[in-house]
mmCIF file with all atom_site columns, C-alpha atoms in Angstrom:
data_model
loop_
_atom_site.group_PDB
_atom_site.id
_atom_site.type_symbol
_atom_site.label_atom_id
_atom_site.label_alt_id
_atom_site.label_comp_id
_atom_site.label_asym_id
_atom_site.label_entity_id
_atom_site.label_seq_id
_atom_site.pdbx_PDB_ins_code
_atom_site.Cartn_x
_atom_site.Cartn_y
_atom_site.Cartn_z
_atom_site.occupancy
_atom_site.B_iso_or_equiv
_atom_site.pdbx_formal_charge
_atom_site.auth_seq_id
_atom_site.auth_comp_id
_atom_site.auth_asym_id
_atom_site.auth_atom_id
_atom_site.pdbx_PDB_model_num
ATOM 1   C CA . MET A 1 1   ? 106.736 88.523  113.322 1.00 0.00 ? 32  MET A CA 1
ATOM 2   C CA . GLU A 1 2   ? 107.218 89.804  116.864 1.00 0.00 ? 33  GLU A CA 1
ATOM 3   C CA . ASN A 1 3   ? 108.066 87.346  119.647 1.00 0.00 ? 34  ASN A CA 1
ATOM 4   C CA . ASN A 1 4   ? 105.365 88.531  122.058 1.00 0.00 ? 35  ASN A CA 1
ATOM 5   C CA . ILE A 1 5   ? 102.452 88.426  119.643 1.00 0.00 ? 36  ILE A CA 1
ATOM 6   C CA . MET A 1 6   ? 99.600  85.970  120.147 1.00 0.00 ? 37  MET A CA 1
ATOM 7   C CA . CYS A 1 7   ? 98.663  83.698  117.252 1.00 0.00 ? 38  CYS A CA 1
ATOM 8   C CA . GLY A 1 8   ? 95.324  85.386  116.518 1.00 0.00 ? 39  GLY A CA 1
ATOM 9   C CA . SER A 1 9   ? 96.939  88.811  116.315 1.00 0.00 ? 40  SER A CA 1
ATOM 10  C CA . ALA A 1 10  ? 99.611  87.309  114.058 1.00 0.00 ? 41  ALA A CA 1
ATOM 11  C CA . CYS A 1 11  ? 96.884  85.998  111.728 1.00 0.00 ? 42  CYS A CA 1
ATOM 12  C CA . VAL A 1 12  ? 95.338  89.470  111.471 1.00 0.00 ? 43  VAL A CA 1
ATOM 13  C CA . LYS A 1 13  ? 98.737  91.063  110.819 1.00 0.00 ? 44  LYS A CA 1
ATOM 14  C CA . TYR A 1 14  ? 99.525  88.477  108.152 1.00 0.00 ? 45  TYR A CA 1
ATOM 15  C CA . ILE A 1 15  ? 96.304  89.160  106.260 1.00 0.00 ? 46  ILE A CA 1
ATOM 16  C CA . LEU A 1 16  ? 96.752  92.928  106.479 1.00 0.00 ? 47  LEU A CA 1
ATOM 17  C CA . ASN A 1 17  ? 100.415 92.765  105.412 1.00 0.00 ? 48  ASN A CA 1
ATOM 18  C CA . ILE A 1 18  ? 99.895  90.337  102.513 1.00 0.00 ? 49  ILE A CA 1
ATOM 19  C CA . ASN A 1 19  ? 97.183  92.676  101.192 1.00 0.00 ? 50  ASN A CA 1
ATOM 20  C CA . ASN A 1 20  ? 99.260  95.851  101.708 1.00 0.00 ? 51  ASN A CA 1
ATOM 21  C CA . ILE A 1 21  ? 96.916  97.261  104.342 1.00 0.00 ? 52  ILE A CA 1
ATOM 22  C CA . LYS A 1 22  ? 98.895  99.452  106.723 1.00 0.00 ? 53  LYS A CA 1
ATOM 23  C CA . SER A 1 23  ? 97.920  99.492  110.372 1.00 0.00 ? 54  SER A CA 1
ATOM 24  C CA . ASN A 1 24  ? 99.766  100.499 113.507 1.00 0.00 ? 55  ASN A CA 1
ATOM 25  C CA . ASN A 1 25  ? 96.978  99.780  115.950 1.00 0.00 ? 56  ASN A CA 1
ATOM 26  C CA . ILE A 1 26  ? 96.819  95.979  116.088 1.00 0.00 ? 57  ILE A CA 1
ATOM 27  C CA . ASN A 1 27  ? 96.485  94.575  119.587 1.00 0.00 ? 58  ASN A CA 1
ATOM 28  C CA . ASN A 1 28  ? 99.164  91.881  119.972 1.00 0.00 ? 59  ASN A CA 1
ATOM 29  C CA . LYS A 1 29  ? 97.189  90.084  122.691 1.00 0.00 ? 60  LYS A CA 1
ATOM 30  C CA . MET A 1 30  ? 93.854  89.306  121.008 1.00 0.00 ? 61  MET A CA 1
ATOM 31  C CA . PHE A 1 31  ? 92.261  86.220  122.547 1.00 0.00 ? 62  PHE A CA 1
ATOM 32  C CA . TRP A 1 32  ? 88.742  85.859  121.091 1.00 0.00 ? 63  TRP A CA 1
ATOM 33  C CA . ILE A 1 33  ? 88.026  85.165  117.416 1.00 0.00 ? 64  ILE A CA 1
ATOM 34  C CA . SER A 1 34  ? 85.482  87.978  117.610 1.00 0.00 ? 65  SER A CA 1
ATOM 35  C CA . GLU A 1 35  ? 88.356  90.360  118.491 1.00 0.00 ? 66  GLU A CA 1
ATOM 36  C CA . LEU A 1 36  ? 90.142  89.265  115.329 1.00 0.00 ? 67  LEU A CA 1
ATOM 37  C CA . ALA A 1 37  ? 87.028  89.960  113.246 1.00 0.00 ? 68  ALA A CA 1
ATOM 38  C CA . ILE A 1 38  ? 86.674  93.417  114.816 1.00 0.00 ? 69  ILE A CA 1
ATOM 39  C CA . SER A 1 39  ? 90.325  94.221  114.138 1.00 0.00 ? 70  SER A CA 1
ATOM 40  C CA . LEU A 1 40  ? 90.029  93.167  110.491 1.00 0.00 ? 71  LEU A CA 1
ATOM 41  C CA . PHE A 1 41  ? 86.804  95.145  110.075 1.00 0.00 ? 72  PHE A CA 1
ATOM 42  C CA . ASP A 1 42  ? 88.270  98.256  111.725 1.00 0.00 ? 73  ASP A CA 1
ATOM 43  C CA . ASN A 1 43  ? 91.202  98.008  109.294 1.00 0.00 ? 74  ASN A CA 1
ATOM 44  C CA . ASN A 1 44  ? 88.927  98.087  106.235 1.00 0.00 ? 75  ASN A CA 1
ATOM 45  C CA . VAL A 1 45  ? 88.555  94.352  105.710 1.00 0.00 ? 76  VAL A CA 1
ATOM 46  C CA . LYS A 1 46  ? 84.769  94.653  105.638 1.00 0.00 ? 77  LYS A CA 1
ATOM 47  C CA . ASN A 1 47  ? 83.635  91.615  103.657 1.00 0.00 ? 78  ASN A CA 1
ATOM 48  C CA . ILE A 1 48  ? 83.862  89.117  106.502 1.00 0.00 ? 79  ILE A CA 1
ATOM 49  C CA . GLN A 1 49  ? 81.598  86.915  108.562 1.00 0.00 ? 80  GLN A CA 1
ATOM 50  C CA . LEU A 1 50  ? 81.920  84.755  111.652 1.00 0.00 ? 81  LEU A CA 1
ATOM 51  C CA . LYS A 1 51  ? 80.731  81.168  111.642 1.00 0.00 ? 82  LYS A CA 1
ATOM 52  C CA . CYS A 1 52  ? 80.530  78.545  114.338 1.00 0.00 ? 83  CYS A CA 1
ATOM 53  C CA . PHE A 1 53  ? 78.848  75.235  115.008 1.00 0.00 ? 84  PHE A CA 1
ATOM 54  C CA . ASN A 1 54  ? 77.705  73.782  118.300 1.00 0.00 ? 85  ASN A CA 1
ATOM 55  C CA . SER A 1 55  ? 79.462  76.562  120.217 1.00 0.00 ? 86  SER A CA 1
ATOM 56  C CA . THR A 1 56  ? 78.661  76.759  123.917 1.00 0.00 ? 87  THR A CA 1
ATOM 57  C CA . LEU A 1 57  ? 79.831  80.381  123.901 1.00 0.00 ? 88  LEU A CA 1
ATOM 58  C CA . TYR A 1 58  ? 77.508  81.394  121.076 1.00 0.00 ? 89  TYR A CA 1
ATOM 59  C CA . ASN A 1 59  ? 74.556  79.373  122.373 1.00 0.00 ? 90  ASN A CA 1
ATOM 60  C CA . ASP A 1 60  ? 74.945  80.943  125.831 1.00 0.00 ? 91  ASP A CA 1
ATOM 61  C CA . TYR A 1 61  ? 75.243  84.368  124.186 1.00 0.00 ? 92  TYR A CA 1
ATOM 62  C CA . ILE A 1 62  ? 72.079  84.093  122.092 1.00 0.00 ? 93  ILE A CA 1
ATOM 63  C CA . ASN A 1 63  ? 70.166  82.562  125.009 1.00 0.00 ? 94  ASN A CA 1
ATOM 64  C CA . LYS A 1 64  ? 71.461  85.259  127.421 1.00 0.00 ? 95  LYS A CA 1
ATOM 65  C CA . LYS A 1 65  ? 72.719  82.661  129.926 1.00 0.00 ? 96  LYS A CA 1
ATOM 66  C CA . ILE A 1 66  ? 74.917  85.186  131.759 1.00 0.00 ? 97  ILE A CA 1
ATOM 67  C CA . ASP A 1 67  ? 75.267  88.965  131.863 1.00 0.00 ? 98  ASP A CA 1
ATOM 68  C CA . GLY A 1 68  ? 77.583  89.902  129.025 1.00 0.00 ? 99  GLY A CA 1
ATOM 69  C CA . LYS A 1 69  ? 78.793  93.135  130.584 1.00 0.00 ? 100 LYS A CA 1
ATOM 70  C CA . ASP A 1 70  ? 81.247  91.261  132.789 1.00 0.00 ? 101 ASP A CA 1
ATOM 71  C CA . PHE A 1 71  ? 82.375  88.637  130.291 1.00 0.00 ? 102 PHE A CA 1
ATOM 72  C CA . SER A 1 72  ? 84.765  89.607  127.498 1.00 0.00 ? 103 SER A CA 1
ATOM 73  C CA . GLY A 1 73  ? 83.575  86.776  125.227 1.00 0.00 ? 104 GLY A CA 1
ATOM 74  C CA . PHE A 1 74  ? 80.079  88.288  125.156 1.00 0.00 ? 105 PHE A CA 1
ATOM 75  C CA . TYR A 1 75  ? 81.390  91.865  125.011 1.00 0.00 ? 106 TYR A CA 1
ATOM 76  C CA . PHE A 1 76  ? 83.285  91.167  121.792 1.00 0.00 ? 107 PHE A CA 1
ATOM 77  C CA . LEU A 1 77  ? 80.294  89.378  120.241 1.00 0.00 ? 108 LEU A CA 1
ATOM 78  C CA . ASP A 1 78  ? 78.258  92.527  120.990 1.00 0.00 ? 109 ASP A CA 1
ATOM 79  C CA . GLU A 1 79  ? 80.948  94.611  119.292 1.00 0.00 ? 110 GLU A CA 1
ATOM 80  C CA . VAL A 1 80  ? 80.913  92.325  116.236 1.00 0.00 ? 111 VAL A CA 1
ATOM 81  C CA . LEU A 1 81  ? 77.163  92.818  115.856 1.00 0.00 ? 112 LEU A CA 1
ATOM 82  C CA . LYS A 1 82  ? 77.469  96.611  116.331 1.00 0.00 ? 113 LYS A CA 1
ATOM 83  C CA . ARG A 1 83  ? 79.740  96.600  113.285 1.00 0.00 ? 114 ARG A CA 1
ATOM 84  C CA . THR A 1 84  ? 77.146  94.573  111.348 1.00 0.00 ? 115 THR A CA 1
ATOM 85  C CA . ILE A 1 85  ? 79.488  91.607  110.964 1.00 0.00 ? 116 ILE A CA 1
ATOM 86  C CA . LYS A 1 86  ? 77.275  88.585  110.410 1.00 0.00 ? 117 LYS A CA 1
ATOM 87  C CA . ILE A 1 87  ? 77.498  85.678  112.862 1.00 0.00 ? 118 ILE A CA 1
ATOM 88  C CA . SER A 1 88  ? 75.896  82.396  111.878 1.00 0.00 ? 119 SER A CA 1
ATOM 89  C CA . GLN A 1 89  ? 75.885  78.773  112.900 1.00 0.00 ? 120 GLN A CA 1
ATOM 90  C CA . SER A 1 90  ? 76.403  76.126  110.270 1.00 0.00 ? 121 SER A CA 1
ATOM 91  C CA . ILE A 1 91  ? 77.483  72.507  110.254 1.00 0.00 ? 122 ILE A CA 1
ATOM 92  C CA . LEU A 1 92  ? 81.133  72.084  109.446 1.00 0.00 ? 123 LEU A CA 1
ATOM 93  C CA . ASN A 1 93  ? 82.121  68.951  107.567 1.00 0.00 ? 124 ASN A CA 1
ATOM 94  C CA . SER A 1 94  ? 84.554  68.167  104.779 1.00 0.00 ? 125 SER A CA 1
ATOM 95  C CA . SER A 1 95  ? 82.313  69.288  101.924 1.00 0.00 ? 126 SER A CA 1
ATOM 96  C CA . SER A 1 96  ? 81.120  72.476  103.648 1.00 0.00 ? 127 SER A CA 1
ATOM 97  C CA . LEU A 1 97  ? 84.697  73.412  104.591 1.00 0.00 ? 128 LEU A CA 1
ATOM 98  C CA . LYS A 1 98  ? 85.878  72.890  101.006 1.00 0.00 ? 129 LYS A CA 1
ATOM 99  C CA . LYS A 1 99  ? 83.013  75.075  99.778  1.00 0.00 ? 130 LYS A CA 1
ATOM 100 C CA . GLU A 1 100 ? 83.943  77.813  102.265 1.00 0.00 ? 131 GLU A CA 1
ATOM 101 C CA . ILE A 1 101 ? 87.596  77.664  101.189 1.00 0.00 ? 132 ILE A CA 1
ATOM 102 C CA . LEU A 1 102 ? 86.653  77.979  97.508  1.00 0.00 ? 133 LEU A CA 1
ATOM 103 C CA . GLU A 1 103 ? 84.298  80.902  98.199  1.00 0.00 ? 134 GLU A CA 1
ATOM 104 C CA . ASN A 1 104 ? 86.695  82.905  100.382 1.00 0.00 ? 135 ASN A CA 1
ATOM 105 C CA . LYS A 1 105 ? 90.170  84.336  100.088 1.00 0.00 ? 136 LYS A CA 1
ATOM 106 C CA . TYR A 1 106 ? 91.155  83.331  103.627 1.00 0.00 ? 137 TYR A CA 1
ATOM 107 C CA . ILE A 1 107 ? 89.637  81.596  106.617 1.00 0.00 ? 138 ILE A CA 1
ATOM 108 C CA . ILE A 1 108 ? 90.948  82.136  110.120 1.00 0.00 ? 139 ILE A CA 1
ATOM 109 C CA . MET A 1 109 ? 90.079  79.114  112.250 1.00 0.00 ? 140 MET A CA 1
ATOM 110 C CA . CYS A 1 110 ? 90.352  78.354  115.946 1.00 0.00 ? 141 CYS A CA 1
ATOM 111 C CA . VAL A 1 111 ? 91.851  74.912  116.553 1.00 0.00 ? 142 VAL A CA 1
ATOM 112 C CA . GLN A 1 112 ? 92.613  72.892  119.650 1.00 0.00 ? 143 GLN A CA 1
ATOM 113 C CA . SER A 1 113 ? 96.384  73.138  120.223 1.00 0.00 ? 144 SER A CA 1
ATOM 114 C CA . ASN A 1 114 ? 97.015  69.635  121.538 1.00 0.00 ? 145 ASN A CA 1
ATOM 115 C CA . ILE A 1 115 ? 95.275  67.917  118.602 1.00 0.00 ? 146 ILE A CA 1
ATOM 116 C CA . PHE A 1 116 ? 96.679  70.306  115.999 1.00 0.00 ? 147 PHE A CA 1
ATOM 117 C CA . ASN A 1 117 ? 100.245 69.846  117.250 1.00 0.00 ? 148 ASN A CA 1
ATOM 118 C CA . ASN A 1 118 ? 99.960  66.143  118.197 1.00 0.00 ? 149 ASN A CA 1
ATOM 119 C CA . ASN A 1 119 ? 101.088 67.071  121.699 1.00 0.00 ? 150 ASN A CA 1
ATOM 120 C CA . ASN A 1 120 ? 98.911  66.181  124.695 1.00 0.00 ? 151 ASN A CA 1
ATOM 121 C CA . LYS A 1 121 ? 100.961 68.485  126.933 1.00 0.00 ? 152 LYS A CA 1
ATOM 122 C CA . MET A 1 122 ? 99.617  71.517  125.094 1.00 0.00 ? 153 MET A CA 1
ATOM 123 C CA . SER A 1 123 ? 96.356  73.143  126.079 1.00 0.00 ? 154 SER A CA 1
ATOM 124 C CA . GLY A 1 124 ? 94.120  75.919  124.847 1.00 0.00 ? 155 GLY A CA 1
ATOM 125 C CA . GLY A 1 125 ? 93.281  77.169  121.419 1.00 0.00 ? 156 GLY A CA 1
ATOM 126 C CA . HIS A 1 126 ? 95.368  78.309  118.486 1.00 0.00 ? 157 HIS A CA 1
ATOM 127 C CA . PHE A 1 127 ? 94.508  80.359  115.398 1.00 0.00 ? 158 PHE A CA 1
ATOM 128 C CA . ILE A 1 128 ? 95.562  79.403  111.885 1.00 0.00 ? 159 ILE A CA 1
ATOM 129 C CA . ILE A 1 129 ? 94.789  80.695  108.397 1.00 0.00 ? 160 ILE A CA 1
ATOM 130 C CA . ILE A 1 130 ? 93.394  78.281  105.831 1.00 0.00 ? 161 ILE A CA 1
ATOM 131 C CA . ASN A 1 131 ? 94.934  79.296  102.547 1.00 0.00 ? 162 ASN A CA 1
ATOM 132 C CA . LYS A 1 132 ? 93.804  76.869  99.835  1.00 0.00 ? 163 LYS A CA 1
ATOM 133 C CA . ILE A 1 133 ? 92.767  73.357  98.915  1.00 0.00 ? 164 ILE A CA 1
ATOM 134 C CA . ILE A 1 134 ? 95.701  71.228  97.776  1.00 0.00 ? 165 ILE A CA 1
ATOM 135 C CA . ASP A 1 135 ? 93.855  68.038  96.824  1.00 0.00 ? 166 ASP A CA 1
ATOM 136 C CA . LYS A 1 136 ? 90.719  66.146  97.842  1.00 0.00 ? 167 LYS A CA 1
ATOM 137 C CA . ASP A 1 137 ? 92.125  65.356  101.298 1.00 0.00 ? 168 ASP A CA 1
ATOM 138 C CA . ASN A 1 138 ? 94.458  68.240  102.198 1.00 0.00 ? 169 ASN A CA 1
ATOM 139 C CA . VAL A 1 139 ? 94.540  71.993  102.617 1.00 0.00 ? 170 VAL A CA 1
ATOM 140 C CA . GLU A 1 140 ? 97.397  74.430  102.949 1.00 0.00 ? 171 GLU A CA 1
ATOM 141 C CA . ILE A 1 141 ? 97.420  76.490  106.105 1.00 0.00 ? 172 ILE A CA 1
ATOM 142 C CA . ILE A 1 142 ? 99.499  79.350  107.401 1.00 0.00 ? 173 ILE A CA 1
ATOM 143 C CA . ASN A 1 143 ? 100.508 78.623  110.973 1.00 0.00 ? 174 ASN A CA 1
ATOM 144 C CA . PRO A 1 144 ? 101.849 81.516  113.063 1.00 0.00 ? 175 PRO A CA 1
ATOM 145 C CA . ILE A 1 145 ? 104.521 80.005  115.308 1.00 0.00 ? 176 ILE A CA 1
ATOM 146 C CA . LYS A 1 146 ? 107.063 81.750  117.507 1.00 0.00 ? 177 LYS A CA 1
ATOM 147 C CA . ASN A 1 147 ? 108.563 84.454  115.291 1.00 0.00 ? 178 ASN A CA 1
ATOM 148 C CA . LYS A 1 148 ? 107.562 83.209  111.832 1.00 0.00 ? 179 LYS A CA 1
ATOM 149 C CA . TYR A 1 149 ? 104.740 81.945  109.645 1.00 0.00 ? 180 TYR A CA 1
ATOM 150 C CA . GLU A 1 150 ? 104.863 78.305  108.614 1.00 0.00 ? 181 GLU A CA 1
ATOM 151 C CA . ASN A 1 151 ? 103.114 77.059  105.480 1.00 0.00 ? 182 ASN A CA 1
ATOM 152 C CA . LYS A 1 152 ? 101.922 73.548  106.166 1.00 0.00 ? 183 LYS A CA 1
ATOM 153 C CA . LEU A 1 153 ? 99.693  70.866  104.652 1.00 0.00 ? 184 LEU A CA 1
ATOM 154 C CA . ILE A 1 154 ? 97.036  69.359  106.885 1.00 0.00 ? 185 ILE A CA 1
ATOM 155 C CA . ASN A 1 155 ? 94.489  66.645  106.264 1.00 0.00 ? 186 ASN A CA 1
ATOM 156 C CA . ILE A 1 156 ? 90.933  68.028  106.192 1.00 0.00 ? 187 ILE A CA 1
ATOM 157 C CA . THR A 1 157 ? 89.632  65.298  108.508 1.00 0.00 ? 188 THR A CA 1
ATOM 158 C CA . LYS A 1 158 ? 92.281  66.175  111.081 1.00 0.00 ? 189 LYS A CA 1
ATOM 159 C CA . LEU A 1 159 ? 91.552  69.886  110.718 1.00 0.00 ? 190 LEU A CA 1
ATOM 160 C CA . LEU A 1 160 ? 87.866  69.256  111.413 1.00 0.00 ? 191 LEU A CA 1
ATOM 161 C CA . LEU A 1 161 ? 88.801  67.211  114.468 1.00 0.00 ? 192 LEU A CA 1
ATOM 162 C CA . CYS A 1 162 ? 91.010  70.077  115.680 1.00 0.00 ? 193 CYS A CA 1
ATOM 163 C CA . CYS A 1 163 ? 88.179  72.602  115.718 1.00 0.00 ? 194 CYS A CA 1
ATOM 164 C CA . LYS A 1 164 ? 85.039  70.677  116.677 1.00 0.00 ? 195 LYS A CA 1
ATOM 165 C CA . ASP A 1 165 ? 85.449  70.922  120.464 1.00 0.00 ? 196 ASP A CA 1
ATOM 166 C CA . TYR A 1 166 ? 86.127  74.653  120.173 1.00 0.00 ? 197 TYR A CA 1
ATOM 167 C CA . GLY A 1 167 ? 82.830  75.496  118.487 1.00 0.00 ? 198 GLY A CA 1
ATOM 168 C CA . SER A 1 168 ? 84.205  75.299  114.932 1.00 0.00 ? 199 SER A CA 1
ATOM 169 C CA . TRP A 1 169 ? 84.758  79.071  115.023 1.00 0.00 ? 200 TRP A CA 1
ATOM 170 C CA . ARG A 1 170 ? 86.068  80.646  111.863 1.00 0.00 ? 201 ARG A CA 1
ATOM 171 C CA . ILE A 1 171 ? 86.244  84.017  110.134 1.00 0.00 ? 202 ILE A CA 1
ATOM 172 C CA . LEU A 1 172 ? 85.453  83.891  106.439 1.00 0.00 ? 203 LEU A CA 1
ATOM 173 C CA . ILE A 1 173 ? 87.246  86.641  104.530 1.00 0.00 ? 204 ILE A CA 1
ATOM 174 C CA . LYS A 1 174 ? 86.036  87.326  100.998 1.00 0.00 ? 205 LYS A CA 1
ATOM 175 C CA . GLU A 1 175 ? 88.113  89.169  98.417  1.00 0.00 ? 206 GLU A CA 1
ATOM 176 C CA . ILE A 1 176 ? 89.813  92.168  99.976  1.00 0.00 ? 207 ILE A CA 1
#
C-alpha cells in the first residue's frame, strides 16, 4: 500500500486487488463513502448499495437543507444516484449487521477513529472492511493502516459504537 493513500481509497484498492480487478485510476484521496461507492461501481463492482442510519448528511440531502452544488458531500450522493446505486436507511444493530455480513462478500464501514483506536487524541472518521463473522460476538476486519493492511478481530458491540455517531454509513458489496 502507498504511504500517501487515504484509508477509504485503500479499502477500494484492496477489494479490487483481491478480486483481480485492474485499475489505474483510483483517487488516493477519497473522503466520502459515496466516493468509494462510485469508484467501485466505475471499476465494474456493480452489485453494491449504500446504507446509513440516522445520518445528518443523508437527512439534510433528502430534505434539501442546503444547495448541493457547493457541497461535495451532496455532489457525491447525486453521483451515486446517477449510477443507480441504491441508498437506503436502515437500523443497524448486532443482528442486522450479522445478517448484512452473511449476505455480502464485503462491507466497507465508516467508523469514528478515536473510539475504533481507543485513542481520544484522534479525530475524524476511518474506513475499514468487514470481512467475516468469527463467532457470536466478534467479526474480522481489514484495517488499512499506514503502508499495510491489518487483519483484526473486533467485538460487534464496539464496532456498532464506532459507527453510530457517523451515520452508520456502509457499502454492502455482494459477490463480485
